[in-house]
N, CA, C and O atoms as a DFTB+ gen file, in Angstrom:
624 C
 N C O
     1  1     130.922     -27.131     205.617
     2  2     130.283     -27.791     206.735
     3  2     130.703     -29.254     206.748
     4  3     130.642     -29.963     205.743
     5  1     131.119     -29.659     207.903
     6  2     131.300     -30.711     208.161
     7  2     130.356     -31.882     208.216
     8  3     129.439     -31.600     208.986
     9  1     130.202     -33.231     207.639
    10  2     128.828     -34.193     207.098
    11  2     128.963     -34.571     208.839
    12  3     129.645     -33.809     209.524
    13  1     128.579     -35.248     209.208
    14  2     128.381     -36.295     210.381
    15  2     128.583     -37.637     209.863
    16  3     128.168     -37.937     208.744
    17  1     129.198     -38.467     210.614
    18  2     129.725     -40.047     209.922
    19  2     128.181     -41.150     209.622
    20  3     127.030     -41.072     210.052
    21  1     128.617     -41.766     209.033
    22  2     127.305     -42.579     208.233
    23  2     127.173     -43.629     209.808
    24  3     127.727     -43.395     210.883
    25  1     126.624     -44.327     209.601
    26  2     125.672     -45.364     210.972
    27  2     124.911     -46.390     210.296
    28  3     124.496     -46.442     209.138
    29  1     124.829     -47.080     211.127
    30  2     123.718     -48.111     210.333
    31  2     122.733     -48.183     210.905
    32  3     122.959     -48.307     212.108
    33  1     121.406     -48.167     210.605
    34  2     120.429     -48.035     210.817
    35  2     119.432     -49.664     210.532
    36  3     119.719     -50.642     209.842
    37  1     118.240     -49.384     211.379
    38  2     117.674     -50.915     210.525
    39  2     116.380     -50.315     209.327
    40  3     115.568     -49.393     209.418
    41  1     116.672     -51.364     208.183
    42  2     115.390     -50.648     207.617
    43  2     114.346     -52.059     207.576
    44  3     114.983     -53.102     207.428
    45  1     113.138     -52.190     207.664
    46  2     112.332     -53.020     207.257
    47  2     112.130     -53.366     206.161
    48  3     111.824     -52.528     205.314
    49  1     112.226     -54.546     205.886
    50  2     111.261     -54.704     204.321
    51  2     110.719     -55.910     204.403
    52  3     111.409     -56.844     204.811
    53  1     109.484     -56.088     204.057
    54  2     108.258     -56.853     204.155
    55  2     108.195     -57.478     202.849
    56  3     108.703     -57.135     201.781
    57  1     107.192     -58.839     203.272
    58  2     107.160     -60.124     201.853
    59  2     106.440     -59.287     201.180
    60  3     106.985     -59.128     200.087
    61  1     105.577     -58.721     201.260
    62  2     104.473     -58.093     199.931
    63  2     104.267     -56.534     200.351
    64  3     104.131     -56.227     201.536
    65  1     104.256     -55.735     199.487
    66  2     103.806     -54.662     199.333
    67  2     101.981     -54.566     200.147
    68  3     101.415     -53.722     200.842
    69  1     101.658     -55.667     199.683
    70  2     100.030     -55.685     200.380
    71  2     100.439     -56.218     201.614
    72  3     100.196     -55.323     202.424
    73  1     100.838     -57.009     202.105
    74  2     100.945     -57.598     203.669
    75  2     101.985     -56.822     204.421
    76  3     103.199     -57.025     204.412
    77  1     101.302     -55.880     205.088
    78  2     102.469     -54.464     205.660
    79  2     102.313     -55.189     207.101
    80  3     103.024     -54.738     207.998
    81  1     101.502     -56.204     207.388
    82  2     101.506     -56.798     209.029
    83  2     102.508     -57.080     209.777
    84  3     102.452     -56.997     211.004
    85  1     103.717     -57.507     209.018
    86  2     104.906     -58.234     209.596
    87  2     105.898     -58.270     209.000
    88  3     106.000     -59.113     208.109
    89  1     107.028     -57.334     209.285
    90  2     107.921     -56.986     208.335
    91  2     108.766     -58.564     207.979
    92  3     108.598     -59.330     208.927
    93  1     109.265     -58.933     207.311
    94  2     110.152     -60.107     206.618
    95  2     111.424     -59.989     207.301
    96  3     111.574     -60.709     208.288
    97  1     112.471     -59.133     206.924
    98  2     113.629     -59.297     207.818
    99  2     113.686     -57.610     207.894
   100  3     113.048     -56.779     207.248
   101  1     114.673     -57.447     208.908
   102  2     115.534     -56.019     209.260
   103  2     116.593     -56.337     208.306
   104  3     117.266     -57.352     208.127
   105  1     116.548     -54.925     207.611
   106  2     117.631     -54.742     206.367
   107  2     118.368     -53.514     207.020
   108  3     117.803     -52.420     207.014
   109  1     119.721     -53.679     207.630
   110  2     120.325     -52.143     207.640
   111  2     121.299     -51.792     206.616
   112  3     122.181     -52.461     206.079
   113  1     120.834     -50.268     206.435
   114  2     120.968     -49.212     205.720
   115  2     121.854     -48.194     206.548
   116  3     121.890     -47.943     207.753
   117  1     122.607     -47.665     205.386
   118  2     123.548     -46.577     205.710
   119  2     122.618     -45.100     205.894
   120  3     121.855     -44.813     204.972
   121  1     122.714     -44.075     207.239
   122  2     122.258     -42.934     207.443
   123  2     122.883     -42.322     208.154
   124  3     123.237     -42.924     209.168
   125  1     123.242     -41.150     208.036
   126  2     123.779     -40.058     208.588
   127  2     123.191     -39.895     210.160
   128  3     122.024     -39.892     210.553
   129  1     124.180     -39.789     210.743
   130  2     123.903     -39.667     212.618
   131  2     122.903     -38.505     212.785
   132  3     121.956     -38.594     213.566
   133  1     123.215     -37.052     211.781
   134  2     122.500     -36.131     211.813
   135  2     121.348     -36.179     211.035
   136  3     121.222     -37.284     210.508
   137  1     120.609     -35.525     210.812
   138  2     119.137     -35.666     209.663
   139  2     119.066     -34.482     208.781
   140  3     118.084     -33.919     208.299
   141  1     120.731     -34.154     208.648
   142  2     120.777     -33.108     207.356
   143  2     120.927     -33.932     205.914
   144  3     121.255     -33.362     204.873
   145  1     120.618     -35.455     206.010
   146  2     120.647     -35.695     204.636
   147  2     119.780     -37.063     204.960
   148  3     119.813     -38.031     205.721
   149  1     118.717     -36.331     203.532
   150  2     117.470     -37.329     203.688
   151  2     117.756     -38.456     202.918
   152  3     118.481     -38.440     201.924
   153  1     117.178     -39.454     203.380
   154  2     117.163     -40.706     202.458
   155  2     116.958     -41.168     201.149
   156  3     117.406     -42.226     200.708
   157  1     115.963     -39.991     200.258
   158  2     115.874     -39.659     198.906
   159  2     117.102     -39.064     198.393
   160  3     117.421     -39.049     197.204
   161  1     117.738     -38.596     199.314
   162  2     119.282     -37.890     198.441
   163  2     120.479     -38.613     198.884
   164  3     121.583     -38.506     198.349
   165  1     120.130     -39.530     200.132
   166  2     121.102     -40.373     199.954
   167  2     120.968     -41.965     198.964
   168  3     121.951     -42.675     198.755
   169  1     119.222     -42.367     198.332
   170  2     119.627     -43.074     197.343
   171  2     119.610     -42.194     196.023
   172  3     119.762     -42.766     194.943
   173  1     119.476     -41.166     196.063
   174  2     119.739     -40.353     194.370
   175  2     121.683     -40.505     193.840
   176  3     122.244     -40.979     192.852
   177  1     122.182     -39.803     195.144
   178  2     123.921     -40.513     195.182
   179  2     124.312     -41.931     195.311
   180  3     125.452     -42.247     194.970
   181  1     123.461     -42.860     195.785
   182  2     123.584     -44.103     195.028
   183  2     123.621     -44.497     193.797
   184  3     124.529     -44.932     193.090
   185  1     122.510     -44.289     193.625
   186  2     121.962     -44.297     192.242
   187  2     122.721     -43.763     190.828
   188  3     122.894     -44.318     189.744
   189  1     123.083     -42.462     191.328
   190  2     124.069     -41.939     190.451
   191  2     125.276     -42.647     190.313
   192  3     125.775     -42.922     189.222
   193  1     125.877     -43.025     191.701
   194  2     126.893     -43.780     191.374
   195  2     126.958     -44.989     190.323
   196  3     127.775     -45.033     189.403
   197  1     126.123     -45.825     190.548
   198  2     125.961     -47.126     190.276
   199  2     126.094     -47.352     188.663
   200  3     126.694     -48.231     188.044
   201  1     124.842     -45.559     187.922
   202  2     124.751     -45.286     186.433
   203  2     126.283     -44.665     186.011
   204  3     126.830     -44.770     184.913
   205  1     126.676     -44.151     186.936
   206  2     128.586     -43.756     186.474
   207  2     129.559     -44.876     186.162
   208  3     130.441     -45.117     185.338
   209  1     128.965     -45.463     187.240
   210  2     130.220     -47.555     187.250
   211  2     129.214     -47.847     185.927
   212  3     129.851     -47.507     184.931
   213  1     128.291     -48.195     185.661
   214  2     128.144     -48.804     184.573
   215  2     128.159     -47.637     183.194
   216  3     128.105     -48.190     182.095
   217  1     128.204     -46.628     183.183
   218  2     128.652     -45.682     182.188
   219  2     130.244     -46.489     181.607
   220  3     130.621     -47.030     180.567
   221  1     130.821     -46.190     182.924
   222  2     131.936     -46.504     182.527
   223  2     132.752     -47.583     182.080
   224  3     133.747     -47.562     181.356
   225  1     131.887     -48.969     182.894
   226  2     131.814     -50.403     181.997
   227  2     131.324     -50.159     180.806
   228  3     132.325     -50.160     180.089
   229  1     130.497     -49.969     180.209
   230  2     129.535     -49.606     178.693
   231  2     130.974     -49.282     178.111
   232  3     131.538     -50.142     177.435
   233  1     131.483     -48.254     178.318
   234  2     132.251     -47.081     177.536
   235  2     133.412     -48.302     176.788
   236  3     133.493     -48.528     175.580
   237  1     134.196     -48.937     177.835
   238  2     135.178     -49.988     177.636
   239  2     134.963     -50.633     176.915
   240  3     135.797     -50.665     176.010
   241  1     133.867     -51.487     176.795
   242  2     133.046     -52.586     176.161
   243  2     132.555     -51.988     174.697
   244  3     132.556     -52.658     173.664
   245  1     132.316     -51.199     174.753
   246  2     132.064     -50.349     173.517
   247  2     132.886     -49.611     172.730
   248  3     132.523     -49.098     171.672
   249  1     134.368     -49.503     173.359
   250  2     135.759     -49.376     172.115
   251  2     135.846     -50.424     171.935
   252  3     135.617     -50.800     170.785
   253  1     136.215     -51.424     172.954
   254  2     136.459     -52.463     172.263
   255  2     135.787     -53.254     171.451
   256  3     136.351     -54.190     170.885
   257  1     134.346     -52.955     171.265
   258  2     133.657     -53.640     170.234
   259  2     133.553     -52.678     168.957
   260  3     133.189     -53.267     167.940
   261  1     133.770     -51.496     168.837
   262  2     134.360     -50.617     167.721
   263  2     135.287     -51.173     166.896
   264  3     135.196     -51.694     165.784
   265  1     136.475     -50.908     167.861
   266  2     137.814     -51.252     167.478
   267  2     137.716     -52.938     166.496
   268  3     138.053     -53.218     165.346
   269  1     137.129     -53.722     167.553
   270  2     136.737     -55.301     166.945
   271  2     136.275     -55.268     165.496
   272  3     136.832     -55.699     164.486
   273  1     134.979     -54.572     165.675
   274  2     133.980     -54.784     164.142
   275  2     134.567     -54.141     163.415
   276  3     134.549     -54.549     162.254
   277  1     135.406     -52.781     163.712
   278  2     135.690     -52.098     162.204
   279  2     137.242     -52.566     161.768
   280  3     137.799     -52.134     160.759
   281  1     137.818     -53.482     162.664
   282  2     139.401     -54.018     161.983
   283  2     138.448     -55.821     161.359
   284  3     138.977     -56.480     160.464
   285  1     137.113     -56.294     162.018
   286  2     136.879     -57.531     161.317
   287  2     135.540     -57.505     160.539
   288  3     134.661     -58.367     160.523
   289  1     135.601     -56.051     159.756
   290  2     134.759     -55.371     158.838
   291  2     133.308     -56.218     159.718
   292  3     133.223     -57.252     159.056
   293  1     132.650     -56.265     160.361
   294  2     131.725     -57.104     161.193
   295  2     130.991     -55.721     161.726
   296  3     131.368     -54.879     162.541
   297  1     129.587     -55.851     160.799
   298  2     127.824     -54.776     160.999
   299  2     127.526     -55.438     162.716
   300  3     127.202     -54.713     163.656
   301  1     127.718     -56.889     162.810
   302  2     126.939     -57.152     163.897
   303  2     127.932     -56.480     165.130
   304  3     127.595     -55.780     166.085
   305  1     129.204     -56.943     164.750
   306  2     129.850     -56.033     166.127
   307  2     129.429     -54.421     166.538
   308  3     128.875     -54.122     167.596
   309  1     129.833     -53.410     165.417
   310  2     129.433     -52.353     165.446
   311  2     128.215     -52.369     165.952
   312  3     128.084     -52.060     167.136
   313  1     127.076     -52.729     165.172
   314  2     125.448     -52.881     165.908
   315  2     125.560     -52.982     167.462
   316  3     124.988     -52.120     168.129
   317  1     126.487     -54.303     168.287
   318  2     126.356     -53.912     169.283
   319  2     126.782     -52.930     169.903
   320  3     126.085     -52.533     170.837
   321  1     128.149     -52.163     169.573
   322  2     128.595     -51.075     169.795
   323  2     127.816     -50.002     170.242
   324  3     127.912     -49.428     171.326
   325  1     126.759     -49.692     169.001
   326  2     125.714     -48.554     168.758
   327  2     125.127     -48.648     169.985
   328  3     124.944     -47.714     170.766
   329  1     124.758     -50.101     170.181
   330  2     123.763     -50.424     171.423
   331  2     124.226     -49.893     172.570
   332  3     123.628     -49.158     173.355
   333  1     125.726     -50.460     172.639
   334  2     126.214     -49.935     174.016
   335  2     126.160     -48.515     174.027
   336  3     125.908     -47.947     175.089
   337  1     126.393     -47.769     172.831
   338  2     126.390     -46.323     173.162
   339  2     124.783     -45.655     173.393
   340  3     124.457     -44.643     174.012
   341  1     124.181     -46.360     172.856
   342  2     122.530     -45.837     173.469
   343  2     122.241     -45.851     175.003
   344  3     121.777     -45.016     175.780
   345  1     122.954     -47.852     175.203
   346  2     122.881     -47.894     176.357
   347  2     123.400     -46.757     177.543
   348  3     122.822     -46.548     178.610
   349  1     124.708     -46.053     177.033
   350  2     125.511     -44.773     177.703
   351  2     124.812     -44.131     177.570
   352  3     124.505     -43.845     178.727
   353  1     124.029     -43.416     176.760
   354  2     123.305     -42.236     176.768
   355  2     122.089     -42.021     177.694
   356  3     121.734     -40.940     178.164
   357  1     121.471     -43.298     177.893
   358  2     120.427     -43.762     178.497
   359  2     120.792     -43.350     180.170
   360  3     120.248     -42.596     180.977
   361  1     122.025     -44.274     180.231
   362  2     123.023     -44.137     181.483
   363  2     123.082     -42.192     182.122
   364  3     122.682     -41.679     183.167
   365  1     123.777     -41.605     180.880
   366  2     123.789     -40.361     181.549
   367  2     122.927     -39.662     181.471
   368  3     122.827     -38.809     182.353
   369  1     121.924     -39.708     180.392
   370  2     120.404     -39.122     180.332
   371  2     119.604     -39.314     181.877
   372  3     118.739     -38.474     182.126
   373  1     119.851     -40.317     182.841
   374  2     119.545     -41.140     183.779
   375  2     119.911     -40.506     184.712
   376  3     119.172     -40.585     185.693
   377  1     121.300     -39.523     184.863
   378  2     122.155     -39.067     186.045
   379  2     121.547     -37.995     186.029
   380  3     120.972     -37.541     187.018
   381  1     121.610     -37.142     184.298
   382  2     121.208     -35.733     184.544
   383  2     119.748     -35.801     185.018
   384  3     119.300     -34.845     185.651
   385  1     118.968     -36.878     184.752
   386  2     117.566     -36.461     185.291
   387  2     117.708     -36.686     186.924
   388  3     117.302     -35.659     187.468
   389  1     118.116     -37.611     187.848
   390  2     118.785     -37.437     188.816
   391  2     119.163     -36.158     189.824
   392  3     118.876     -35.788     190.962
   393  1     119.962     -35.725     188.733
   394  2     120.567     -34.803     189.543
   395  2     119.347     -33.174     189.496
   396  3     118.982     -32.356     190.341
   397  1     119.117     -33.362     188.200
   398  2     117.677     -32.054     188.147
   399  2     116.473     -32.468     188.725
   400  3     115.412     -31.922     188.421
   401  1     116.526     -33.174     189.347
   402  2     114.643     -34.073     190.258
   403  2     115.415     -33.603     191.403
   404  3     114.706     -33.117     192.284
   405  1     116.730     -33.611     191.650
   406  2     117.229     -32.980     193.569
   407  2     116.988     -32.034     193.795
   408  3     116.958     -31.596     194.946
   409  1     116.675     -31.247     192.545
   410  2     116.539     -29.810     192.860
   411  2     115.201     -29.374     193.325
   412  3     114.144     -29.841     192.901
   413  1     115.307     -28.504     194.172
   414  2     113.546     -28.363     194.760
   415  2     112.977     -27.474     194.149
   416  3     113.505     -26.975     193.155
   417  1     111.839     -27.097     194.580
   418  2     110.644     -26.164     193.631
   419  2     111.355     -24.655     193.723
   420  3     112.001     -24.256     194.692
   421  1     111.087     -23.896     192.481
   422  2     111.076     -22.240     192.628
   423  2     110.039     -22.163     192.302
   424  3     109.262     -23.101     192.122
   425  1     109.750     -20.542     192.109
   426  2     108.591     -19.655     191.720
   427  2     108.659     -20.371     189.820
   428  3     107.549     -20.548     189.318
   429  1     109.856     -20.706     188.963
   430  2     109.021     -21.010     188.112
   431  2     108.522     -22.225     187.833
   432  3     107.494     -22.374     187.173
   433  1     109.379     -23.416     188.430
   434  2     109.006     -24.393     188.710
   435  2     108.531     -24.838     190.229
   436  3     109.328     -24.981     191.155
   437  1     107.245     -25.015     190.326
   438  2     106.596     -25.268     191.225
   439  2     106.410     -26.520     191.751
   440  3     106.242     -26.740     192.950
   441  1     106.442     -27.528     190.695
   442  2     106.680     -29.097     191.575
   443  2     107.916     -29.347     191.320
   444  3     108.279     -30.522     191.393
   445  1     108.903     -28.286     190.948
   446  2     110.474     -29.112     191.018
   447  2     110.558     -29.689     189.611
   448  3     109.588     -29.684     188.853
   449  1     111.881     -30.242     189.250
   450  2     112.341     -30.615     188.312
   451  2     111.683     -32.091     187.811
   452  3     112.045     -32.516     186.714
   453  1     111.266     -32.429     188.156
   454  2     110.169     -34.072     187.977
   455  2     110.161     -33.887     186.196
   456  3     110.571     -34.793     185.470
   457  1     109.678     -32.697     185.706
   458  2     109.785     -33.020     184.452
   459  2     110.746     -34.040     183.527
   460  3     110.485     -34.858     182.645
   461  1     112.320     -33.469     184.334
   462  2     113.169     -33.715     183.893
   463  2     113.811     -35.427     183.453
   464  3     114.698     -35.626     182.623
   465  1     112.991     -36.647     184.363
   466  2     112.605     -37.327     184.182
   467  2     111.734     -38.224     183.094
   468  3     111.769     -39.445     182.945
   469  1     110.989     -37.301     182.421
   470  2     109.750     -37.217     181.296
   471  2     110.535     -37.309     179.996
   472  3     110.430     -38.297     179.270
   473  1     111.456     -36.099     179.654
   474  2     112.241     -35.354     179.103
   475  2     113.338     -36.443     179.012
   476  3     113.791     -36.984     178.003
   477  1     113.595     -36.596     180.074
   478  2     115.196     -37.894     179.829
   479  2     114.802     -39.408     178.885
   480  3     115.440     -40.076     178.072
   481  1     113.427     -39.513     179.479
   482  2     113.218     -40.889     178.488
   483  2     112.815     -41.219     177.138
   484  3     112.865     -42.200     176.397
   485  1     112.190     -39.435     177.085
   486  2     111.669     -39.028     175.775
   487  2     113.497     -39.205     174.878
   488  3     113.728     -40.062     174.026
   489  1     114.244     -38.455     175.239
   490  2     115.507     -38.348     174.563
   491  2     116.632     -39.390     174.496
   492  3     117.546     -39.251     173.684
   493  1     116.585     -40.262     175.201
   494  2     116.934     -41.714     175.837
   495  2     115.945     -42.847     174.277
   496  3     116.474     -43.646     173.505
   497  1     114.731     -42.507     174.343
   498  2     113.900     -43.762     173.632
   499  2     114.248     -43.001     171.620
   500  3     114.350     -43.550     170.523
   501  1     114.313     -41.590     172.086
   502  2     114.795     -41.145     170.646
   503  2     116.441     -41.085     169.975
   504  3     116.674     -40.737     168.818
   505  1     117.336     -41.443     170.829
   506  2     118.398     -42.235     170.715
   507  2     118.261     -43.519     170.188
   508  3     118.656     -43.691     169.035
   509  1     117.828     -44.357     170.741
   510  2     117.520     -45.506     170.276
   511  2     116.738     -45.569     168.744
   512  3     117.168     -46.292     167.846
   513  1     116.033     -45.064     168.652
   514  2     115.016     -44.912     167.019
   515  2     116.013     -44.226     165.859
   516  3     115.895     -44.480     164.660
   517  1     117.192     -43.153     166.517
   518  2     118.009     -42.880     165.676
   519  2     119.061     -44.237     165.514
   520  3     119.253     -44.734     164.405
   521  1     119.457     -44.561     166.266
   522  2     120.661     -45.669     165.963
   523  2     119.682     -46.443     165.141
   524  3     119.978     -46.645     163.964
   525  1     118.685     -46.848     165.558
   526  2     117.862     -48.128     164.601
   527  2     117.815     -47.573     163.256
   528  3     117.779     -48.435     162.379
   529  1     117.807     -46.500     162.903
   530  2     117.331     -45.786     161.313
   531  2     118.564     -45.763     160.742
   532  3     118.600     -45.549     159.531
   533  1     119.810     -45.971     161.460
   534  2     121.033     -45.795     160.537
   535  2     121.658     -46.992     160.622
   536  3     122.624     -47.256     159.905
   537  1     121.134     -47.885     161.565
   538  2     121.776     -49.376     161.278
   539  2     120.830     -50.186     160.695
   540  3     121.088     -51.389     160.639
   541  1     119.727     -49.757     160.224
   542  2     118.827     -50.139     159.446
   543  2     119.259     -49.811     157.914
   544  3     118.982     -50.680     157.087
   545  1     119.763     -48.906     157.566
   546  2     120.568     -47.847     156.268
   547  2     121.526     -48.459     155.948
   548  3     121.504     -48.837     154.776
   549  1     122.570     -48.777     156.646
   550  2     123.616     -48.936     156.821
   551  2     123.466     -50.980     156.478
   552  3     124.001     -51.418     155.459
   553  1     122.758     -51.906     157.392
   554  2     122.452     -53.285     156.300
   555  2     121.689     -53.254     154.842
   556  3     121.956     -54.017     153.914
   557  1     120.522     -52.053     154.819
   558  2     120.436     -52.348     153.633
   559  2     121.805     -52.221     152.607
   560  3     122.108     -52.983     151.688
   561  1     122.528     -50.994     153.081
   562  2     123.807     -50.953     151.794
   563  2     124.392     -51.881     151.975
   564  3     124.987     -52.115     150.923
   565  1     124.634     -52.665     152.742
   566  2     125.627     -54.279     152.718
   567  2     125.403     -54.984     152.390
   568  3     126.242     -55.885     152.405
   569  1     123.815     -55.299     151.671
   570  2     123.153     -56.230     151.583
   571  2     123.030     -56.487     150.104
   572  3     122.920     -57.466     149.366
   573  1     123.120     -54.714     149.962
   574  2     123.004     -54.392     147.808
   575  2     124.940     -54.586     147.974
   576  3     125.590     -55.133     147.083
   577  1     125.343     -54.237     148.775
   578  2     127.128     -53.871     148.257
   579  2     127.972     -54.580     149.417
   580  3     128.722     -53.976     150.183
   581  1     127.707     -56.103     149.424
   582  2     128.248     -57.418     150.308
   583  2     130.074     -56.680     150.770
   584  3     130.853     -56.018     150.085
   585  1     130.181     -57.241     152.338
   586  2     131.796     -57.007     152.273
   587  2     132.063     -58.250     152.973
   588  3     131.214     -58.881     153.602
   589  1     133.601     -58.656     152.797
   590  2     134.024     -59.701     153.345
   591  2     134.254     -59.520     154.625
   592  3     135.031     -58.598     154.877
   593  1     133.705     -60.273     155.764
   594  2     133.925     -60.244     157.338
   595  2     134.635     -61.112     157.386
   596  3     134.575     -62.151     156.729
   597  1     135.998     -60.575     158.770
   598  2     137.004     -61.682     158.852
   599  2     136.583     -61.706     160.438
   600  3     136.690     -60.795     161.259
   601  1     136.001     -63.219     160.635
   602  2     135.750     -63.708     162.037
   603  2     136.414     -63.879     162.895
   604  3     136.086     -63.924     164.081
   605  1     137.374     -63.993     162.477
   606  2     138.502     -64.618     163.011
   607  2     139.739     -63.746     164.098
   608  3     140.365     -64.075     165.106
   609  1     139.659     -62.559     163.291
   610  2     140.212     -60.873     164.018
   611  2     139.434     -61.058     165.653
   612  3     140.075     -61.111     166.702
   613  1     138.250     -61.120     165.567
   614  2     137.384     -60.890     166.822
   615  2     137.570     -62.237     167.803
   616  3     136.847     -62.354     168.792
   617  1     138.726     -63.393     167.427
   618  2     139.396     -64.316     168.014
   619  2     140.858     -64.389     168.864
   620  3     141.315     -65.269     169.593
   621  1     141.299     -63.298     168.518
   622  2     142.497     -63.069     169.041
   623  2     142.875     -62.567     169.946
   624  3     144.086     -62.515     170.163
């Protein structure tokens, strides 16, 4: 099936959430000429996009801070590394809940995938508690068994 071309539309948005009297300025927004695609699924494909572009910034930023800390033996580089990779996980933990909340209700799920949301942050915040327990492990042994960091590698 063929989409219908996008349009611009005006959207409102107002100074306060409480003062709905007088909208602030006309904001236009991209919408389909037809009304086969609702505005919740056209910002869910935003949205997704936006966690893919920054997936994929993270990803870059995070060899290269690999590559950095483990040629200038450097815990703090790696540490951020870890981070960035939580941060990725977070990122695609983020899409897949996304993309399973589009899905609408069946007979066994009755309000729809919403869980999936619950579930993503639960596994998203337990990412994070794992990286902390092994870069927590990982300074104490540096701390009993010192290594020489060359600063200077992460200068070049």
């Amino acid at each position: 099936a063929r989409r219908a071309p996008l349009s611009v539309a005006p959207t409102r948005m107002y100074a306060s959430p409480l003062n709905l009297a007088e909208p602030l300025v006309e904001k236009p927004s991209l919408v389909r000429a037809s009304s086969t695609v609702s505005e919740s699924t056209l910002a869910a494909t935003i949205a997704k996009r936006k966690l893919l572009i920054g997936t994929g910034l993270c990803f870059c930023f995070m060899i290269t801070e690999i590559v950095g800390g483990y040629l200038a033996h450097s815990l703090a580089i790696i540490t951020d590394a870890a981070h960035m990779l939580s941060d990725i996980a977070g990122f695609l933990v983020g899409v897949l809940s996304i993309f399973l909340t589009s899905r609408g209700a069946d007979p066994k799920y009755s309000f729809g995938y919403h869980i999936a949301e619950v579930l993503g942050a639960m596994v998203s915040i337990s990412i994070v508690w794992l990286m902390t327990g092994i870069l927590i492990y990982e300074a104490c042994y540096r701390l009993m068994r010192p290594e020489k960091v060359d600063g200077k590698i992460m200068f070049w």
